[in-house]
Coordinates of C-alpha atoms and ligand atoms in Angstrom, one line a residue:
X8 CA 0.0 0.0 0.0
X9 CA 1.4 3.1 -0.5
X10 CA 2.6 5.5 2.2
X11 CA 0.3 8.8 1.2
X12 CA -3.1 6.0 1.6
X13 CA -1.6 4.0 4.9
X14 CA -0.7 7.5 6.2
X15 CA -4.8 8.2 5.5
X16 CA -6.7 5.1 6.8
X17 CA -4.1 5.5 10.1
X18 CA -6.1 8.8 10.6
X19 CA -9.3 7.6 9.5
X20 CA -8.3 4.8 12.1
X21 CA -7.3 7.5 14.7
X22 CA -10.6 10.4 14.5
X23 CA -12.7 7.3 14.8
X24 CA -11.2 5.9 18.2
X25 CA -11.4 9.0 19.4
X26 CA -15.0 9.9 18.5
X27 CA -16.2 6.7 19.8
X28 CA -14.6 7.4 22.7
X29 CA -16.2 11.0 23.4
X30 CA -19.6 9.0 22.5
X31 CA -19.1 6.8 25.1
X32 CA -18.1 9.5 27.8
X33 CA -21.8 11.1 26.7
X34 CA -23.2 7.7 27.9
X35 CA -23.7 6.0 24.3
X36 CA -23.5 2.1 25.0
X37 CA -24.3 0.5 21.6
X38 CA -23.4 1.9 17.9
X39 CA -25.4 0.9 14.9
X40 CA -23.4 1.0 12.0
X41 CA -24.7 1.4 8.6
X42 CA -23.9 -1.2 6.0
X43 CA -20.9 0.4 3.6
X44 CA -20.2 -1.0 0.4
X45 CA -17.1 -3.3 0.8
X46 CA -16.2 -3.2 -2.9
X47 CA -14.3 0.0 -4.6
X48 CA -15.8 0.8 -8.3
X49 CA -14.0 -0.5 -11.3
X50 CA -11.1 2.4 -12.7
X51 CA -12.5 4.4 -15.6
X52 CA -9.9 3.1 -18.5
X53 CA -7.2 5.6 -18.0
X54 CA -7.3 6.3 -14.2
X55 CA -5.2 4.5 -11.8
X56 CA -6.7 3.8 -8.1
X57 CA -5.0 2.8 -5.2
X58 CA -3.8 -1.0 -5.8
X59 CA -2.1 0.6 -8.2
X60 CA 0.2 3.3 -6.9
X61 CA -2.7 6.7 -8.0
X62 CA -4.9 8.8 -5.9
X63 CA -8.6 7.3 -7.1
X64 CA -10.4 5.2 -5.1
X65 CA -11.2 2.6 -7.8
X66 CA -9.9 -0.9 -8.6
X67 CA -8.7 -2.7 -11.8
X68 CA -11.3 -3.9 -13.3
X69 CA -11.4 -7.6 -14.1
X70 CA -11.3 -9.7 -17.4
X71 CA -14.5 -11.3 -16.5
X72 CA -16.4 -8.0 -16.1
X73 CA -15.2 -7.2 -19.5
X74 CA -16.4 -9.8 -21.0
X75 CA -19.8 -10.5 -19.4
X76 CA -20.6 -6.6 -20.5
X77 CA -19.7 -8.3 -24.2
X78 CA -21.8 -10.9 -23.6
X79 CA -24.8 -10.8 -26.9
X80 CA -22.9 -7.7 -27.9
X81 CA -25.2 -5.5 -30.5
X82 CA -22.9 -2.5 -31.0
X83 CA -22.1 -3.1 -34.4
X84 CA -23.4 -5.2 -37.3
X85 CA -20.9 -8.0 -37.6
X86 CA -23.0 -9.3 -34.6
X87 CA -25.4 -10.7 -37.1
X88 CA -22.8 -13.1 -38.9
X89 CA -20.7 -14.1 -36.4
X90 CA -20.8 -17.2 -34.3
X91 CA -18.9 -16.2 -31.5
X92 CA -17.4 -13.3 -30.0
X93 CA -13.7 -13.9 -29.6
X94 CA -13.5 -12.4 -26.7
X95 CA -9.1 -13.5 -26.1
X96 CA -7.1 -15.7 -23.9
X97 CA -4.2 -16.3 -22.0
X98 CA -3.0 -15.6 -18.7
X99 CA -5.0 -12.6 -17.1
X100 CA -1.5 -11.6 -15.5
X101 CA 0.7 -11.9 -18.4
X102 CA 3.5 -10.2 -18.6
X103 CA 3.5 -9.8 -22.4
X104 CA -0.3 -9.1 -24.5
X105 CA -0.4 -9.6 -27.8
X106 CA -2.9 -7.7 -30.6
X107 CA -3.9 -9.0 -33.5
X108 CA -6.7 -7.7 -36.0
X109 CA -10.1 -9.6 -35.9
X110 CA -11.2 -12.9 -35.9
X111 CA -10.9 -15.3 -39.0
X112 CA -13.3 -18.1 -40.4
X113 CA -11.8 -20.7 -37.7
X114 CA -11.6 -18.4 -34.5
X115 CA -15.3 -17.1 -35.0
X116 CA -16.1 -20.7 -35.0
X117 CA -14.1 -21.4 -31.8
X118 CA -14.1 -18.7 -30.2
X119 CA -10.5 -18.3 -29.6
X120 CA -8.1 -16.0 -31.5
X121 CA -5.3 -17.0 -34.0
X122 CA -6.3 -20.9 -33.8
X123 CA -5.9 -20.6 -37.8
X124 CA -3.3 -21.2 -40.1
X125 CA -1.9 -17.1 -38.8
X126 CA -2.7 -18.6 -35.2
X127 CA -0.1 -21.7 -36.3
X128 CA 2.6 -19.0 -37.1
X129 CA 2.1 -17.2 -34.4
X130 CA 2.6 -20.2 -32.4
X131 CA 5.9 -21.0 -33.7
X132 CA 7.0 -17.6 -32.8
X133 CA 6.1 -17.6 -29.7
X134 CA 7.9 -21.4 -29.1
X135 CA 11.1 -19.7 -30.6
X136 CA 10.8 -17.1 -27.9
X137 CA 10.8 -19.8 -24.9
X138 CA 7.0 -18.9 -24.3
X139 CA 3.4 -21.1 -24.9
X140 CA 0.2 -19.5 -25.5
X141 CA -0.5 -19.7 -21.6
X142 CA 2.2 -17.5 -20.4
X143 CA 0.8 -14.5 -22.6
X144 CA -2.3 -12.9 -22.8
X145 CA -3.8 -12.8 -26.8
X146 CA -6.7 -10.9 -28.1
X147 CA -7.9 -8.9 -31.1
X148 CA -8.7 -4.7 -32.0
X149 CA -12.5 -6.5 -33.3
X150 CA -14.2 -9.3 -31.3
X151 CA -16.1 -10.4 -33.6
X152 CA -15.2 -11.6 -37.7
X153 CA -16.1 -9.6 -40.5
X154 CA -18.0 -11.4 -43.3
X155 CA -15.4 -13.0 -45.5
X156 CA -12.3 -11.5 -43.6
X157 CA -12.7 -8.3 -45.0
X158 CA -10.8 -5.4 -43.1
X159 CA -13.1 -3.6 -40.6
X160 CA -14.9 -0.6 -40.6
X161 CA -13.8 2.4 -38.7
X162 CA -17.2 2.3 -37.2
X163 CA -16.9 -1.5 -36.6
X164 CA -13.4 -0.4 -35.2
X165 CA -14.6 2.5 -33.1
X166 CA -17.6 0.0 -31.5
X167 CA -14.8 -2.6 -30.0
X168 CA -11.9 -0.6 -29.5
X169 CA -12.8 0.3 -26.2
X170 CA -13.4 -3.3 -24.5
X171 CA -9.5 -3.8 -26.4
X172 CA -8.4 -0.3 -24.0
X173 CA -10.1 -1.9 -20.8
X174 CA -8.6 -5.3 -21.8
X175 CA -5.2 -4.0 -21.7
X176 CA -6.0 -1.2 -18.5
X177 CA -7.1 -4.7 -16.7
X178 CA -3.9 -6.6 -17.5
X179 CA -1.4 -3.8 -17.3
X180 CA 1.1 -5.8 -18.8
X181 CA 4.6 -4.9 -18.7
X182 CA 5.3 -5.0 -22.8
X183 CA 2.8 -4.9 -25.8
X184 CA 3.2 -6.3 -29.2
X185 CA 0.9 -5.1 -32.1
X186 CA 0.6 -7.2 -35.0
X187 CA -0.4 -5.2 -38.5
X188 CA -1.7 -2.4 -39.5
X189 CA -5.2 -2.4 -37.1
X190 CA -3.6 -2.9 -34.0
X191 CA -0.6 -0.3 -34.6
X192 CA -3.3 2.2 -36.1
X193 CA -6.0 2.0 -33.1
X194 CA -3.3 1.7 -30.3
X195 CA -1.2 4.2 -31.2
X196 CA -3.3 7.0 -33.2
X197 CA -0.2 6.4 -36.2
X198 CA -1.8 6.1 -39.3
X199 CA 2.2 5.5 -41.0
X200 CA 2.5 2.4 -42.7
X201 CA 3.6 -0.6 -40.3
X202 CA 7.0 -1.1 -42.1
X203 CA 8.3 2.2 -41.4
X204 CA 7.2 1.7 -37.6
X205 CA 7.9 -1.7 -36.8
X206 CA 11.0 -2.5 -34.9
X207 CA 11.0 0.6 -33.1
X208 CA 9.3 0.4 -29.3
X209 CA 6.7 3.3 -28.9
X210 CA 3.9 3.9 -25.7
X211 CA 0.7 2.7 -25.2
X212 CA -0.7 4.6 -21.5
X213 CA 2.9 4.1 -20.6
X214 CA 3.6 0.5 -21.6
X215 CA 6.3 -0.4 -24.5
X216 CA 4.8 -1.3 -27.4
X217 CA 6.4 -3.2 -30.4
X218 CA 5.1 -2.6 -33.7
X219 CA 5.4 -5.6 -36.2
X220 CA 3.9 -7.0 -39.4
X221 CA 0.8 -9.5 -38.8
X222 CA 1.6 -13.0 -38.7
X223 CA -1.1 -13.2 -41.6
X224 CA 1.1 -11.2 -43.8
X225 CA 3.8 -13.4 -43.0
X226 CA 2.1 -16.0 -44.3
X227 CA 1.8 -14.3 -47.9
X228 CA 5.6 -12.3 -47.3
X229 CA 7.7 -14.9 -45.6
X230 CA 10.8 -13.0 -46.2
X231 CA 9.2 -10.7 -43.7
X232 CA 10.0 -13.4 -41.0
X233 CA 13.3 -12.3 -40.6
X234 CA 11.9 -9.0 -39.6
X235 CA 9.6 -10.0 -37.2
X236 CA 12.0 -12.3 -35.5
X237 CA 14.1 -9.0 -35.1
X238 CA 11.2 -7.4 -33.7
X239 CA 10.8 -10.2 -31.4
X240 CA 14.3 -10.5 -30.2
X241 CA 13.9 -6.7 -29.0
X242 CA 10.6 -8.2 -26.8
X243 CA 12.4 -10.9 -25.4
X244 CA 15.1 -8.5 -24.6
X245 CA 13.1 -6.4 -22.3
X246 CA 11.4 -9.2 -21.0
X247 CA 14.7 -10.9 -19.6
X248 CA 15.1 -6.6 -18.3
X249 CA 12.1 -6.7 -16.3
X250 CA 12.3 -10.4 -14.8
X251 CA 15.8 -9.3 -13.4
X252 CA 14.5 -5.6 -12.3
X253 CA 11.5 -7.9 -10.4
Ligands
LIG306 N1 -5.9 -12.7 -37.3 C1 -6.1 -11.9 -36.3 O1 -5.7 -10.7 -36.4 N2 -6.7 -12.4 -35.2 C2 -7.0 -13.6 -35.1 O2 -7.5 -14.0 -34.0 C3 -6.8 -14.5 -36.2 C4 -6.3 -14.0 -37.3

């Protein structure tokens, strides 16, 4: 806890003792107290509360709360096609989130992101940096697929782009990656192309993030592989930083 809010309940602690005390000299013999709600409110997006070294008396809010306010989502019109929302997965304390696009043919139908032949790739990367699918958290700028993969709309984006923001304020990881051009573009308000940005680490609400190509355009561009793995090696790099900083 930090010092400013132990300093604070200490004289919360303090002025109460005391004023049951005077209470008591005035011949009081039994307090009712009122029910007060045990639970702080979830932090708007970018406010930080207590747990979490700001002033606000908030809380992170959780993965699951996220979610279940997804749950039959109607806020844009891929709802109507899509099987399932794909909502991500992963560890809800990982270290390292990854962002891909929007869900393809075979995640809409599963409900997971990149379980496709992009999901495969990405798989492969991540085994080449010493890490499963478990230890990170994965999820997508779109929940749900648009008809035929097409790209999505900037109203589609604008719909879902906020759970994506209280995704990542509810993880906090410590390092971002952003696969292709929808992730870069919504995260980071850069409309430059990915391959002059990639490689280079940039700030999401004061987390690293690394820019790279999408494991789908790997898939057509494979000489972009080495790239990536460049891109990657700069990830791991920081990640081996922060495990020794604790
Ligand atoms: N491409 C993405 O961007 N996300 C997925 O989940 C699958 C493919």
């Amino acid at each position: 806890m930090p010092d400013k809010t132990r300093k604070e309940l200490q004289e919360v602690v303090a002025s109460t003792h005391a004023l049951i005390q005077d209470l008591e000299t005035l011949g009081l013999r039994e307090l009712i107290v009122p029910e007060v709600p045990g639970d702080l409110p979830p932090c708007p997006v970018n406010v930080r509360g207590v747990e979490d070294g700001g002033d606000s008396l908030c809380r992170r809010e959780t993965l699951d709360e996220i979610r279940a306010e997804l749950e039959g989502c109607q806020r844009c019109t891929l709802c109507k096609e899509r099987k399932n929302i794909v909502f991500g997965v992963g560890n809800p304390h990982a270290e390292l989130v990854l962002v891909g696009e929007a869900p393809g043919r075979e995640e809409d139908i599963r409900g997971e992101p990149f379980v496709g032949e992009a999901g495969r790739l990405l798989d492969r990367i991540l085994f080449a940096m010493g890490l499963e699918r478990q230890d990170v958290y994965i999820c997508n700028v779109e929940k749900c697929r648009p008809p035929g993969n097409r790209d999505p709309s900037p109203e589609e984006v604008e719909a879902c782009e906020p759970y994506l923001k209280r995704q990542l304020a509810a993880i906090r990881p410590r390092l971002i990656v952003a696969f292709g051009r929808f992730a870069v573009q919504s995260l980071l308000r850069d409309q430059s192309p990915v391959s002059r940005q990639r490689g280079h680490w940039r700030e999401y609400e004061g987390i690293p993030l690394m820019p790279t190509y999408h494991p789908a355009y790997l898939l057509r561009n494979p000489s972009s592989k080495r790239e990536v793995w460049e891109d990657m090696k700069q990830v791991m790099q920081r990640l081996r930083e922060a495990g020794r900083s604790g």
